[in-house]
Coordinates of C-alpha atoms in Angstrom, one line a residue:
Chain A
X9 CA -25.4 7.3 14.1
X10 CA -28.8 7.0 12.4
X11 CA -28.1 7.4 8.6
X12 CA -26.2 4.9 6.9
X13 CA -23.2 4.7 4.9
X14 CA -23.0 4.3 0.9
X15 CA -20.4 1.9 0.0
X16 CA -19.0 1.6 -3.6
X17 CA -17.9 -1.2 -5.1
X18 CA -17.6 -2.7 -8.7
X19 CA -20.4 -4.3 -10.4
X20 CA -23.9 -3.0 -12.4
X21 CA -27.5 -4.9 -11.6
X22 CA -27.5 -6.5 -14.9
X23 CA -27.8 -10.1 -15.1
X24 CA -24.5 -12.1 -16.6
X25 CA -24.1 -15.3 -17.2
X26 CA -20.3 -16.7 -16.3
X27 CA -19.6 -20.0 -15.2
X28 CA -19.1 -21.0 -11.4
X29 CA -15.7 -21.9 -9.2
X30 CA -16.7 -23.8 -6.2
X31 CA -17.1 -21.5 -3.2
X32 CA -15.2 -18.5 -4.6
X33 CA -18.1 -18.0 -7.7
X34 CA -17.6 -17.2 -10.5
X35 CA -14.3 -17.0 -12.1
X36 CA -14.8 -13.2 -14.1
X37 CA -16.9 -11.4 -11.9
X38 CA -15.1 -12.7 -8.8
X39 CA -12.2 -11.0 -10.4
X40 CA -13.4 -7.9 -12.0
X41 CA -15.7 -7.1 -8.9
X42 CA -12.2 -6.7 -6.7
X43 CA -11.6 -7.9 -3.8
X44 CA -11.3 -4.6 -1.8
X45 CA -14.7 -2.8 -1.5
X46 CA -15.6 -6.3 0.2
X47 CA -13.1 -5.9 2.8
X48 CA -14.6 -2.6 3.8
X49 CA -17.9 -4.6 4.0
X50 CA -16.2 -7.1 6.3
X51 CA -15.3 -4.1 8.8
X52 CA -19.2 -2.6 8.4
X53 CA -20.6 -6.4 9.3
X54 CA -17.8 -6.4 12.0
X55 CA -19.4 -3.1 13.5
X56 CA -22.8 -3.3 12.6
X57 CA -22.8 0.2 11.3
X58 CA -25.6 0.2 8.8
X59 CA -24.8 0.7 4.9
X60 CA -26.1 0.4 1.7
X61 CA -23.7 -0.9 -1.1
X62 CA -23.7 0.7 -4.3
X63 CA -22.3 -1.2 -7.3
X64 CA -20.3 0.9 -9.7
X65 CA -19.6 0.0 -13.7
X66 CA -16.1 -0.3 -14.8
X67 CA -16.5 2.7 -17.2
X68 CA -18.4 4.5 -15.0
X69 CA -15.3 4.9 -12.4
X70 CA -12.9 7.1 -14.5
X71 CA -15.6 9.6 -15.2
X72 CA -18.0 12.2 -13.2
X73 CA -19.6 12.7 -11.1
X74 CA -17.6 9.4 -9.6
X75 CA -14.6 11.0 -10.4
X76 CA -15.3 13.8 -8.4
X77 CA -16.3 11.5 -5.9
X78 CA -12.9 10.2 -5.7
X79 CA -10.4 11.0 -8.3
X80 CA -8.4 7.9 -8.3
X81 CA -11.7 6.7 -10.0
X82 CA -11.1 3.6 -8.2
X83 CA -13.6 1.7 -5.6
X84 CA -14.1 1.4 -2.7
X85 CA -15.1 5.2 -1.6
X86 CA -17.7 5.6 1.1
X87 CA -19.6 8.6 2.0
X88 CA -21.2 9.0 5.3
X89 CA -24.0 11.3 5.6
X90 CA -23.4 11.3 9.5
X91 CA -20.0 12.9 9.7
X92 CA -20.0 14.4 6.2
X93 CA -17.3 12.7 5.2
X94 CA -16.3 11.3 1.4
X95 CA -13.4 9.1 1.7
X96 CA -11.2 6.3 -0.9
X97 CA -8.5 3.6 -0.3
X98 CA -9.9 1.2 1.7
X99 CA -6.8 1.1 4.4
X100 CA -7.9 4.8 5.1
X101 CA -11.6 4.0 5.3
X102 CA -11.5 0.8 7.9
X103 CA -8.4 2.8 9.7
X104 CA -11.5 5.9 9.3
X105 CA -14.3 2.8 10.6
X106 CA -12.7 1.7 13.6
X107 CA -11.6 5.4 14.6
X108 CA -14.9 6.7 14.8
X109 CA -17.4 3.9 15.5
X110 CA -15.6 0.8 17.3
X111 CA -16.1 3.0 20.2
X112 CA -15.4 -0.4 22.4
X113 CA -11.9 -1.2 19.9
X114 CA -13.6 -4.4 19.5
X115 CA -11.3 -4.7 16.1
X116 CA -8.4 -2.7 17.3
X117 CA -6.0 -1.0 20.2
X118 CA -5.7 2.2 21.4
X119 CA -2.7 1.3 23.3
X120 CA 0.5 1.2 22.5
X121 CA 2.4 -0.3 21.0
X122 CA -0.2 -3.0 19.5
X123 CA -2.0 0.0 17.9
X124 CA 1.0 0.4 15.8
X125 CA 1.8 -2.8 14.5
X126 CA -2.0 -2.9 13.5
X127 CA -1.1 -0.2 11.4
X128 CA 2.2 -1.9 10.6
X129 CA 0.0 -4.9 9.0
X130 CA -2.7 -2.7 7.9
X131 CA 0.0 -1.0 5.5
X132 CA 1.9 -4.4 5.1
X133 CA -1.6 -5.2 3.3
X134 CA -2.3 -2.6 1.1
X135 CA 1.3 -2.4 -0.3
X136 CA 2.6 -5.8 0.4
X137 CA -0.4 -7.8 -0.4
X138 CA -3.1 -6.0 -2.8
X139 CA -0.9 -5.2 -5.7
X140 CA 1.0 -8.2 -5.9
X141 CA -1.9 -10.3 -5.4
X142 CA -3.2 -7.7 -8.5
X143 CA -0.3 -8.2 -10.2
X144 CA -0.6 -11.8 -10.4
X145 CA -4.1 -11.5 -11.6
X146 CA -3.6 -9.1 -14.0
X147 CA -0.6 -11.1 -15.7
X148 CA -2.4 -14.0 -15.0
X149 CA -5.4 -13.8 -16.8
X150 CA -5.5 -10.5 -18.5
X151 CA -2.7 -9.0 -19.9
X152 CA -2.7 -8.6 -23.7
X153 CA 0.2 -11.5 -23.9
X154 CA 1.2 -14.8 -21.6
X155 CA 4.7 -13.8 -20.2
X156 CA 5.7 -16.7 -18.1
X157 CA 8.4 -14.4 -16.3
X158 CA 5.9 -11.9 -15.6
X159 CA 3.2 -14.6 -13.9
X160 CA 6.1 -16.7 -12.3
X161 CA 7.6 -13.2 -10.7
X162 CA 4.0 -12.5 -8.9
X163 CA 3.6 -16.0 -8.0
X164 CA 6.5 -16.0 -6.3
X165 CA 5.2 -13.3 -4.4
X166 CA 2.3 -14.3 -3.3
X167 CA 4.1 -17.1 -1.8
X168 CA 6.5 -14.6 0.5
X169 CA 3.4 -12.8 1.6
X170 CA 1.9 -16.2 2.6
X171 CA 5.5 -17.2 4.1
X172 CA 5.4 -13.7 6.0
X173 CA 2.2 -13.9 7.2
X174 CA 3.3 -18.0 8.3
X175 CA 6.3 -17.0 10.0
X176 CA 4.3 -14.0 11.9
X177 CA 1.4 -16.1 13.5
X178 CA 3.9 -18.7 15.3
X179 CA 2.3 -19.9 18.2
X180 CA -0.6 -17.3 17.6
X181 CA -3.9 -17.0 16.7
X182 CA -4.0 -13.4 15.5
X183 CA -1.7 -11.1 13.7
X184 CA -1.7 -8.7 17.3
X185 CA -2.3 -9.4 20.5
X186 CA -4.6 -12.2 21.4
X187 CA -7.6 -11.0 19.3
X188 CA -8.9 -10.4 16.1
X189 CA -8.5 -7.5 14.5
X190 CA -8.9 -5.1 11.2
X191 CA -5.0 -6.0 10.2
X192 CA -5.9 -9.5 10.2
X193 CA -9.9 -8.6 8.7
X194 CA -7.8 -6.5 6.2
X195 CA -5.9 -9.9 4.1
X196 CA -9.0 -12.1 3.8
X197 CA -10.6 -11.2 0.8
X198 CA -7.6 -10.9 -1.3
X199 CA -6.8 -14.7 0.4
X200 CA -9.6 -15.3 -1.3
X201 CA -8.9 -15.0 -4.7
X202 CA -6.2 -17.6 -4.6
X203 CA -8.1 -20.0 -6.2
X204 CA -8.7 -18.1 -9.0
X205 CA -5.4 -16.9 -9.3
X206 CA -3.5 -20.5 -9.0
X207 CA -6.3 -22.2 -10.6
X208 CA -5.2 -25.7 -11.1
X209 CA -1.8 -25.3 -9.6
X210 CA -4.1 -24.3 -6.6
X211 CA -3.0 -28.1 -4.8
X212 CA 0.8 -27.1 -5.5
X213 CA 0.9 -25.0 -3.0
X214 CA 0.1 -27.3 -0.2
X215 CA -1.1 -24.4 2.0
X216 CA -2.2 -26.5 4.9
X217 CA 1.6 -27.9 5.1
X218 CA 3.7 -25.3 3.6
X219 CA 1.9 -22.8 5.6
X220 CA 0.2 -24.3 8.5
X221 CA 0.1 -21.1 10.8
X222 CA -1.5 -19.0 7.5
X223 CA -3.8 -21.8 6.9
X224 CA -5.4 -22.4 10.2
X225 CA -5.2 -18.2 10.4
X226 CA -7.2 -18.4 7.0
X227 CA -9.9 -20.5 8.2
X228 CA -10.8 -18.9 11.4
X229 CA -11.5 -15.7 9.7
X230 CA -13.5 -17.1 7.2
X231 CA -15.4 -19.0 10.0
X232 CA -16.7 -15.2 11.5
X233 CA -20.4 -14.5 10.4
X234 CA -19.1 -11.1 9.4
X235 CA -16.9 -12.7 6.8
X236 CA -19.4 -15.7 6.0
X237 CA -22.0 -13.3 4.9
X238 CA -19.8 -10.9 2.9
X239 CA -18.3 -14.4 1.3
X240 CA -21.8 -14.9 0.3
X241 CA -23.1 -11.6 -1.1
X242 CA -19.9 -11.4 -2.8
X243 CA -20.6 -15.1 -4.6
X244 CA -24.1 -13.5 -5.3
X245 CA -23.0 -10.4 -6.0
X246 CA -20.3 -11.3 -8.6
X247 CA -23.2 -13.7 -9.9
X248 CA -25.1 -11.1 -11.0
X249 CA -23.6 -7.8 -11.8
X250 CA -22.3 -6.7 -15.2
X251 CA -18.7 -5.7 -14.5
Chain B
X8 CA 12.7 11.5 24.5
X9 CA 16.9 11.6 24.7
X10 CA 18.3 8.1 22.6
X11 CA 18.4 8.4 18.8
X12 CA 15.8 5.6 16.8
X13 CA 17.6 3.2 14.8
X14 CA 16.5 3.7 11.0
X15 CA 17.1 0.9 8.8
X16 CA 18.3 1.6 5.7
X17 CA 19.3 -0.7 2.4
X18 CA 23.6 -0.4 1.5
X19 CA 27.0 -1.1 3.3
X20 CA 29.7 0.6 3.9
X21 CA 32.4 -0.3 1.0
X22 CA 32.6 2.5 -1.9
X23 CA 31.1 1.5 -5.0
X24 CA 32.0 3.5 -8.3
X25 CA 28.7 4.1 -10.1
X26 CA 28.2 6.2 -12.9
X27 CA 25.7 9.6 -11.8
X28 CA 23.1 11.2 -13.1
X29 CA 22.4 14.5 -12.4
X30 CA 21.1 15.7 -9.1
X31 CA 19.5 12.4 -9.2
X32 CA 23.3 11.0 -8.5
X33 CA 23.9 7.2 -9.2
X34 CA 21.3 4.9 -11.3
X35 CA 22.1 1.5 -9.9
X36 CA 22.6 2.6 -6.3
X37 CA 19.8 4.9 -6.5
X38 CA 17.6 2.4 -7.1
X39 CA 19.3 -0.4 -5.2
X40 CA 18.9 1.7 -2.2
X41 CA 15.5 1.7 -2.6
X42 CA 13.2 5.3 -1.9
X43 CA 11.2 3.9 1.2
X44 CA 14.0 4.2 4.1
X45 CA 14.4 7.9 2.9
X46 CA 10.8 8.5 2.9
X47 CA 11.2 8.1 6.6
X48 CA 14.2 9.9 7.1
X49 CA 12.8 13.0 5.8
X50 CA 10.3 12.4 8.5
X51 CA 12.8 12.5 10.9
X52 CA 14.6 15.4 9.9
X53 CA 10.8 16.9 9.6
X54 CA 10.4 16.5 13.3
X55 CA 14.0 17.2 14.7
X56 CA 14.1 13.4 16.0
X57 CA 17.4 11.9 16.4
X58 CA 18.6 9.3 14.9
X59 CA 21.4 6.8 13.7
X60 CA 21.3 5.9 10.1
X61 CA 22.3 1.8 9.5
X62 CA 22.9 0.6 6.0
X63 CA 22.3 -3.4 5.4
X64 CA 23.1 -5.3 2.4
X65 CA 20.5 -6.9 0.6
X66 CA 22.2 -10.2 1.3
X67 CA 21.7 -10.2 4.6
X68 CA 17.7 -8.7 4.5
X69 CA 16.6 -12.1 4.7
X70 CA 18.2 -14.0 7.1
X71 CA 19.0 -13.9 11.2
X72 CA 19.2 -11.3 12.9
X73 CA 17.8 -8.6 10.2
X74 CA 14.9 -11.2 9.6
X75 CA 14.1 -11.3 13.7
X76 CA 13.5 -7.4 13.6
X77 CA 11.3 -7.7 10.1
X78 CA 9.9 -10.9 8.9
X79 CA 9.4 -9.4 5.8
X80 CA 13.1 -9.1 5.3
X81 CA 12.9 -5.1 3.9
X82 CA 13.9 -2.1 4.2
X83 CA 13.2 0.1 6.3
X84 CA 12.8 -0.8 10.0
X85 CA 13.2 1.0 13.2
X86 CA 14.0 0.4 16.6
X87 CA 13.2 2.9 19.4
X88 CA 15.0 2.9 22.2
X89 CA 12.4 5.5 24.1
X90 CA 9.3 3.0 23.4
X91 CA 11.0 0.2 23.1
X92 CA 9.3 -0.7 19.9
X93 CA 10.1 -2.3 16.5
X94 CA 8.2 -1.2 13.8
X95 CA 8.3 -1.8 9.8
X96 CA 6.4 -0.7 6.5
X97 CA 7.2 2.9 6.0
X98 CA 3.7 4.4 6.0
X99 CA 3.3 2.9 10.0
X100 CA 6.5 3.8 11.0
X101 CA 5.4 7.6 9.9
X102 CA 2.4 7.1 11.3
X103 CA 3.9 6.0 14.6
X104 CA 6.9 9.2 14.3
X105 CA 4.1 11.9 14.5
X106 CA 1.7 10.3 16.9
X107 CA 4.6 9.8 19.2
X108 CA 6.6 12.7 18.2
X109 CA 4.4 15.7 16.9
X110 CA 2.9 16.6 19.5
X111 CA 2.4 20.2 18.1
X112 CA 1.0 17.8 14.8
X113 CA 3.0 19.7 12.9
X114 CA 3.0 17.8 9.8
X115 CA -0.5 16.0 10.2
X116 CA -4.1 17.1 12.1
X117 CA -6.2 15.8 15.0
X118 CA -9.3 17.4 13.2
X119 CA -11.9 15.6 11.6
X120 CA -12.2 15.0 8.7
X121 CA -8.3 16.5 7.9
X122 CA -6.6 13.7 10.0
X123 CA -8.6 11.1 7.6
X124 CA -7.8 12.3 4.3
X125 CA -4.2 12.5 5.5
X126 CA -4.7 8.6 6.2
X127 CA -6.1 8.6 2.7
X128 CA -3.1 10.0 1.3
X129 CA -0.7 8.1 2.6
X130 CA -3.0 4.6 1.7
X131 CA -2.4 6.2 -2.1
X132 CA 1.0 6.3 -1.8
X133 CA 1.6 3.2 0.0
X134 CA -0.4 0.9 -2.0
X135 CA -0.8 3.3 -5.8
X136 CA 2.4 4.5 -6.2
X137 CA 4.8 2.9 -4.7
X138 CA 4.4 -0.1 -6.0
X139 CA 3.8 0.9 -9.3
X140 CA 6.7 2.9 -9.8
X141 CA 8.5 0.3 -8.5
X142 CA 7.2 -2.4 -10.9
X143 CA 8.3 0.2 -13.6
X144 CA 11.7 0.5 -11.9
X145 CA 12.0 -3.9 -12.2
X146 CA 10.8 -4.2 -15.9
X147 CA 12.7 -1.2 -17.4
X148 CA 15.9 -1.9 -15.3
X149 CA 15.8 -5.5 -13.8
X150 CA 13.9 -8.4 -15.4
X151 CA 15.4 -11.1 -16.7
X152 CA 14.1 -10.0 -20.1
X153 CA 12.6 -7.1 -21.9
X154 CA 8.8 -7.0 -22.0
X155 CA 7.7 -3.6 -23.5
X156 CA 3.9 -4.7 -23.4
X157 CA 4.9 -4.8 -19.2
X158 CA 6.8 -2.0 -19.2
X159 CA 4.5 0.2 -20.8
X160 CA 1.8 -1.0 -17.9
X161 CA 3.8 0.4 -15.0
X162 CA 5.0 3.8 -17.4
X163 CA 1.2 4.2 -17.7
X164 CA 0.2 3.8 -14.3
X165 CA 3.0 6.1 -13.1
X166 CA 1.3 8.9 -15.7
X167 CA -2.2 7.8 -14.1
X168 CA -0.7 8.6 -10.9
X169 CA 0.8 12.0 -12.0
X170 CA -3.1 12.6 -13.4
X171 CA -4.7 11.9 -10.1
X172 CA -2.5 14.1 -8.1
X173 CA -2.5 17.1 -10.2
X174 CA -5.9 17.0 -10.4
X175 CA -6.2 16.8 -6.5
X176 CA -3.6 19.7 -6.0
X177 CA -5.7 21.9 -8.6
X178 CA -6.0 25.4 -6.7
X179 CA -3.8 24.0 -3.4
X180 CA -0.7 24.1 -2.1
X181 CA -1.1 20.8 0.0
X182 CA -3.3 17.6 -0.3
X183 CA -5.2 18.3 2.9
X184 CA -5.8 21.8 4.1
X185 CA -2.9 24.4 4.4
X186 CA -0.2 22.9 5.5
X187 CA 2.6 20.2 4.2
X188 CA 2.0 16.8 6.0
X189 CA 3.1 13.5 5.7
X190 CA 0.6 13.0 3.0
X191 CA 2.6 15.3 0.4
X192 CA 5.7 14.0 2.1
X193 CA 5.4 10.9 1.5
X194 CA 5.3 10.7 -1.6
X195 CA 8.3 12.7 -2.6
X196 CA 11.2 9.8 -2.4
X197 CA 9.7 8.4 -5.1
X198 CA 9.1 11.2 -7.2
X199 CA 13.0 11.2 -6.9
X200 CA 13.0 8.4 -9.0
X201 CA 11.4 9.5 -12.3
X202 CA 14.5 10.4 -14.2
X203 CA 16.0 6.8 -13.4
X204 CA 12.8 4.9 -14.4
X205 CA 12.7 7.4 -17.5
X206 CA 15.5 7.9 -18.6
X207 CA 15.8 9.6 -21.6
X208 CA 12.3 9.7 -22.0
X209 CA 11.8 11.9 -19.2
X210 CA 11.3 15.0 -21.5
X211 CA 8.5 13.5 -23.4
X212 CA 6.2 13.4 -19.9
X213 CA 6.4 17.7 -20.2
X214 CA 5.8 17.5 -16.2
X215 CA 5.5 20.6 -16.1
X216 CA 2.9 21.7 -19.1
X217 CA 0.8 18.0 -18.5
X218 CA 0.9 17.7 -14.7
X219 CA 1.6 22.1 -13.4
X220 CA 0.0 21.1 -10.4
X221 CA 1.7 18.4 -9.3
X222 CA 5.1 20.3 -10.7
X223 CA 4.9 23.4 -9.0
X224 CA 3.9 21.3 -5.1
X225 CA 6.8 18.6 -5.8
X226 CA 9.2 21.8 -6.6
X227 CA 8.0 23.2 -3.6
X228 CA 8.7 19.9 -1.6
X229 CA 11.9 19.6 -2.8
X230 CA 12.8 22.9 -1.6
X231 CA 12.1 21.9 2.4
X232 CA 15.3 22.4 4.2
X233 CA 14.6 18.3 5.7
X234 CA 14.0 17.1 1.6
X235 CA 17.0 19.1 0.7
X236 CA 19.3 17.7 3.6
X237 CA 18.0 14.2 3.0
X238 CA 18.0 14.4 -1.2
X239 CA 21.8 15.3 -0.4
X240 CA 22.8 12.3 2.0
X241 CA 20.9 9.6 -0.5
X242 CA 22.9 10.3 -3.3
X243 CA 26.2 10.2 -1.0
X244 CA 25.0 7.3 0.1
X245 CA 24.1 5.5 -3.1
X246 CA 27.5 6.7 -4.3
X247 CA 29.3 5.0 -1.2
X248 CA 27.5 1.9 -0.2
X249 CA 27.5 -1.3 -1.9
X250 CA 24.2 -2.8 -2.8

């Protein structure tokens, strides 16, 4: 390949000022900027394949000529000059990643069966963890009224999914096989908004000792330059970009 | 391959009487049952593959030996006997069924870009509207309380989903290329569930006069002989099996 990918996520270049949260930035624009255009920039950093990141207003999404881009108006979408190629949902682009350029299946298998319970994760993520993660953002700190059942009910989610995840890595270091790959890349930057999410109740959950396999999981992904550097940009990004 | 895959499903054996609804049959047991084991049964049927059909109560989702063979304690699972594997999460068990199965790829593509978009599809489906209709299936049926504000949140979002693909289908019979794949299969289980989730609103979404495309393809999905057989054996099911 010699052209690079675009990459569309969230965010405009305008300036905004919003107060900090420790390592995970800035409380709003952490949120708003979504955790999931990131975690396509994980897999690029992974792979080295070059890109250039496009930020995307809120109310420009729903409308052309994004719309037309991808009509879920949603990001991440990429499009790659190389192969032609416009594609949304970020399971479908890293699964669309890995296919065509981790020639080596650095971050995957092509045998069997491990390449299907990296799909078996992969989809465990996008419908077991985004949207209740979402969910529990959304009812958290957005929704037009505080419904305490509503908040509690994804809480309590989030804490299966961690229990899940727990109970999987049991004497292991990775989610497959005995490396890492995009099924375990695929949960780290939604794990990342837990602080925001739990704010102060954040200690309650006593991840280290509730959770011990997810937390040690946790940290070694978030010790991999790829996921360093996007954990930065993202801090900078969310820092600076109207949402 | 000559022994019949396990499928997982959600029930037990004992009869149940439940009040029906239409060709929809039984609201509690329809929804109890839950629209993801059937999603790969249709598959299945699809693709000639046998299989046995096992129905396990909720009770016992979450505890030894169910829990062994899913640590996420749902609905559905399969084992095959051929491969020897276990697999979960709908979208990679039917990703795993025509990889290992369709070897004519019947109901996907080996092409480039096709095969993509098809995992693009099924991404939608697995993490836009499934669990958004089924967030709309637990505050209009199941919460411990009422909350319009929520329930009107997941109502939308199913609409939102009706928008985005009627507006892909516009001029096609399929969502990628000429053919019916797992992509418009997928999603049809829960399309099943409108009228429950509904009710007696139903009318006011005019399916047919807002969303044509997306109508006339889900008509024409519902009239597959594997949809049909499968449509049929669901509402037995849900009429026989306790929750």
């Amino acid at each position: 390949m010699s052209k690079p990918i675009t990459l569309y996520s969230h965010g405009s270049c305008a300036k905004k000022g919003v107060p900090s949260f420790g390592i995970f930035t800035d409380i709003l624009s952490l949120s708003a900027t979504g955790p999931n255009p990131w975690k396509v920039a994980i897999i690029l950093e992974e792979l080295n394949i070059p890109y250039t990141h496009k930020f995307i207003k809120m109310a420009d999404m729903k409308k052309a000529p994004f719309e037309a881009l991808n009509p879920n108006g949603r990001v991440p979408a990429i499009e790659d000059p190389n192969t032609g190629i416009t594609l949304w949902e970020s399971g479908a682009i890293i699964e669309y990643l890995v296919q065509t350029y981790d020639t080596k299946a650095a971050l995957t298998y092509t045998s069997s069966p491990e390449r299907f319970y990296v799909s078996q994760w992969l989809h465990f993520q996008m419908s077991g963890q985004g949207p209740y993660f979402g969910q529990a953002v959304w009812f958290s700190k957005f929704h037009e009224e505080r419904i305490p059942s509503a908040t509690k009910r994804y809480l309590d989610h989030i804490k299966r999914v961690l229990y899940v995840l727990d109970k999987a890595l049991e004497g292991k270091q990775w989610l497959v096989g005995d490396k890492c790959t995009i099924a375990d890349l695929s949960f780290v930057t939604w794990d990342m908004m837990l602080p925001f999410i739990f704010g102060d109740d954040l200690g309650s959950l006593e991840l280290e000792k509730n959770y011990p396999n997810y937390f040690a999981w946790n940290k070694r992904l978030m010790e991999r330059p790829a996921v360093k550097k996007i954990a930065k940009e993202k801090t900078e990004a969310a820092a600076t970009h109207e949402q």
